[in-house]
Amino acid sequence: MSDVHNGNRSGNGRGTVPSRNRTPSANDTMEDHIQFIRRLEKLEQLGADRIILIGETFGQAAGHVLPTRKLRKIHGQIVLHVTRSRSGRTKPSEIRLIKYHLAYAEGRGSNRERPLLKPLSSLLGAAADKVTDMGDLDRLRQLSESLIAFHRYYGGGE
């Protein structure tokens, strides 16, 4: 699937902070993606190509290590918040509360799972920090869906 992403690295070496305008690359690491998200003003600016690439990067690393149910629990909390925000029961920015769910998942993870749960927690935490409105919240939901889909594609199961 990586052949879909033919972006260049624009001179950035592995592990460097990516430019907001740089084309995503299949060589990007989870840390590259986390730094990219932190540099955005709004999560809504996160492009579809980047969402797909983040999902692929995570899925390749976590596919045979993490059980899908852990990702689905986190995704379920995001979807619940989207539903509550659409009905006016909560503000989109309160998605930041997802961080304690992420911390719990990371803390409960096995020694084998923790090296993958930590960047997942950092990624989704950074993304949640950028949510200010429904457009941002919808982008977070799409990011979460991408993580689950590519995790499953690369061998993730229960």
Short mmCIF file of N, CA and C in Angstrom, two decimals, residues 69-123:
data_model
loop_
_atom_site.label_atom_id
_atom_site.label_comp_id
_atom_site.label_asym_id
_atom_site.label_seq_id
_atom_site.Cartn_x
_atom_site.Cartn_y
_atom_site.Cartn_z
N ARG A 69 -9.19 -4.70 20.26
CA ARG A 69 -10.13 -4.21 21.28
C ARG A 69 -9.60 -2.99 22.02
N LYS A 70 -8.28 -2.90 22.20
CA LYS A 70 -7.71 -1.73 22.88
C LYS A 70 -7.91 -0.47 22.04
N LEU A 71 -7.71 -0.61 20.74
CA LEU A 71 -7.92 0.54 19.85
C LEU A 71 -9.40 0.89 19.76
N ARG A 72 -10.24 -0.12 19.73
CA ARG A 72 -11.68 0.12 19.62
C ARG A 72 -12.24 0.82 20.86
N LYS A 73 -11.69 0.52 22.03
CA LYS A 73 -12.15 1.20 23.25
C LYS A 73 -11.85 2.70 23.17
N ILE A 74 -10.66 3.02 22.73
CA ILE A 74 -10.28 4.43 22.59
C ILE A 74 -11.14 5.09 21.52
N HIS A 75 -11.30 4.40 20.39
CA HIS A 75 -12.12 4.94 19.30
C HIS A 75 -13.56 5.14 19.77
N GLY A 76 -14.07 4.21 20.55
CA GLY A 76 -15.43 4.33 21.08
C GLY A 76 -15.61 5.59 21.90
N GLN A 77 -14.61 5.95 22.69
CA GLN A 77 -14.69 7.18 23.48
C GLN A 77 -14.70 8.42 22.58
N ILE A 78 -13.93 8.36 21.50
CA ILE A 78 -13.90 9.48 20.55
C ILE A 78 -15.26 9.62 19.88
N VAL A 79 -15.82 8.51 19.41
CA VAL A 79 -17.12 8.54 18.74
C VAL A 79 -18.21 9.02 19.70
N LEU A 80 -18.16 8.57 20.94
CA LEU A 80 -19.13 9.01 21.95
C LEU A 80 -19.05 10.53 22.12
N HIS A 81 -17.84 11.06 22.16
CA HIS A 81 -17.68 12.50 22.31
C HIS A 81 -18.19 13.25 21.08
N VAL A 82 -17.96 12.70 19.90
CA VAL A 82 -18.48 13.31 18.67
C VAL A 82 -20.01 13.40 18.75
N THR A 83 -20.64 12.30 19.15
CA THR A 83 -22.10 12.25 19.26
C THR A 83 -22.60 13.28 20.27
N ARG A 84 -21.96 13.34 21.42
CA ARG A 84 -22.37 14.30 22.46
C ARG A 84 -22.16 15.75 22.01
N SER A 85 -21.09 15.99 21.28
CA SER A 85 -20.82 17.35 20.80
C SER A 85 -21.83 17.77 19.74
N ARG A 86 -22.20 16.84 18.87
CA ARG A 86 -23.19 17.17 17.83
C ARG A 86 -24.54 17.49 18.43
N SER A 87 -24.88 16.83 19.54
CA SER A 87 -26.17 17.07 20.17
C SER A 87 -26.13 18.27 21.12
N GLY A 88 -24.95 18.89 21.26
CA GLY A 88 -24.82 20.06 22.11
C GLY A 88 -24.63 19.76 23.58
N ARG A 89 -24.44 18.49 23.94
CA ARG A 89 -24.29 18.12 25.34
C ARG A 89 -22.90 18.41 25.89
N THR A 90 -21.93 18.60 25.01
CA THR A 90 -20.57 18.91 25.44
C THR A 90 -19.87 19.72 24.35
N LYS A 91 -18.77 20.34 24.69
CA LYS A 91 -18.00 21.12 23.72
C LYS A 91 -17.00 20.19 23.03
N PRO A 92 -16.74 20.42 21.74
CA PRO A 92 -15.74 19.59 21.05
C PRO A 92 -14.37 19.59 21.73
N SER A 93 -13.96 20.73 22.30
CA SER A 93 -12.64 20.83 22.92
C SER A 93 -12.47 19.94 24.15
N GLU A 94 -13.58 19.47 24.71
CA GLU A 94 -13.49 18.60 25.89
C GLU A 94 -13.01 17.20 25.54
N ILE A 95 -12.73 16.95 24.26
CA ILE A 95 -12.16 15.67 23.86
C ILE A 95 -10.80 15.46 24.52
N ARG A 96 -10.21 16.52 25.02
CA ARG A 96 -8.92 16.40 25.71
C ARG A 96 -9.01 15.41 26.88
N LEU A 97 -10.22 15.19 27.37
CA LEU A 97 -10.40 14.22 28.44
C LEU A 97 -10.05 12.80 27.99
N ILE A 98 -9.91 12.58 26.68
CA ILE A 98 -9.51 11.27 26.17
C ILE A 98 -8.13 10.89 26.71
N LYS A 99 -7.37 11.88 27.13
CA LYS A 99 -6.00 11.62 27.60
C LYS A 99 -5.96 10.66 28.78
N TYR A 100 -6.94 10.71 29.66
CA TYR A 100 -6.89 9.76 30.78
C TYR A 100 -7.21 8.35 30.31
N HIS A 101 -8.03 8.21 29.27
CA HIS A 101 -8.27 6.88 28.69
C HIS A 101 -6.99 6.35 28.04
N LEU A 102 -6.26 7.24 27.39
CA LEU A 102 -5.00 6.86 26.77
C LEU A 102 -3.97 6.46 27.82
N ALA A 103 -3.90 7.22 28.90
CA ALA A 103 -2.96 6.90 29.98
C ALA A 103 -3.31 5.56 30.61
N TYR A 104 -4.59 5.30 30.80
CA TYR A 104 -5.03 4.03 31.37
C TYR A 104 -4.65 2.87 30.46
N ALA A 105 -4.91 3.01 29.16
CA ALA A 105 -4.57 1.94 28.20
C ALA A 105 -3.07 1.68 28.20
N GLU A 106 -2.29 2.75 28.24
CA GLU A 106 -0.84 2.60 28.25
C GLU A 106 -0.38 1.92 29.54
N GLY A 107 -0.94 2.33 30.66
CA GLY A 107 -0.58 1.74 31.95
C GLY A 107 -0.96 0.28 32.07
N ARG A 108 -2.05 -0.12 31.45
CA ARG A 108 -2.51 -1.51 31.50
C ARG A 108 -1.84 -2.41 30.47
N GLY A 109 -1.13 -1.81 29.53
CA GLY A 109 -0.51 -2.59 28.46
C GLY A 109 0.62 -3.47 28.98
N SER A 110 0.81 -4.57 28.30
CA SER A 110 1.91 -5.48 28.64
C SER A 110 3.24 -4.84 28.23
N ASN A 111 4.33 -5.43 28.68
CA ASN A 111 5.65 -4.92 28.30
C ASN A 111 5.83 -4.94 26.79
N ARG A 112 5.20 -5.86 26.12
CA ARG A 112 5.29 -5.97 24.66
C ARG A 112 4.46 -4.86 23.98
N GLU A 113 3.35 -4.47 24.61
CA GLU A 113 2.44 -3.48 24.03
C GLU A 113 2.86 -2.03 24.29
N ARG A 114 3.49 -1.78 25.42
CA ARG A 114 3.79 -0.40 25.83
C ARG A 114 4.60 0.41 24.82
N PRO A 115 5.60 -0.20 24.15
CA PRO A 115 6.34 0.60 23.15
C PRO A 115 5.47 1.09 21.99
N LEU A 116 4.31 0.48 21.79
CA LEU A 116 3.39 0.93 20.75
C LEU A 116 2.29 1.82 21.31
N LEU A 117 1.90 1.57 22.56
CA LEU A 117 0.86 2.39 23.18
C LEU A 117 1.35 3.80 23.51
N LYS A 118 2.62 3.92 23.84
CA LYS A 118 3.16 5.24 24.18
C LYS A 118 3.08 6.21 22.99
N PRO A 119 3.57 5.84 21.78
CA PRO A 119 3.41 6.78 20.66
C PRO A 119 1.95 6.98 20.26
N LEU A 120 1.12 5.94 20.42
CA LEU A 120 -0.30 6.09 20.13
C LEU A 120 -0.91 7.14 21.06
N SER A 121 -0.58 7.04 22.34
CA SER A 121 -1.07 8.00 23.32
C SER A 121 -0.58 9.42 23.01
N SER A 122 0.69 9.54 22.64
CA SER A 122 1.25 10.85 22.29
C SER A 122 0.59 11.42 21.04
N LEU A 123 0.37 10.58 20.05
CA LEU A 123 -0.25 11.01 18.80
C LEU A 123 -1.68 11.50 19.02
#
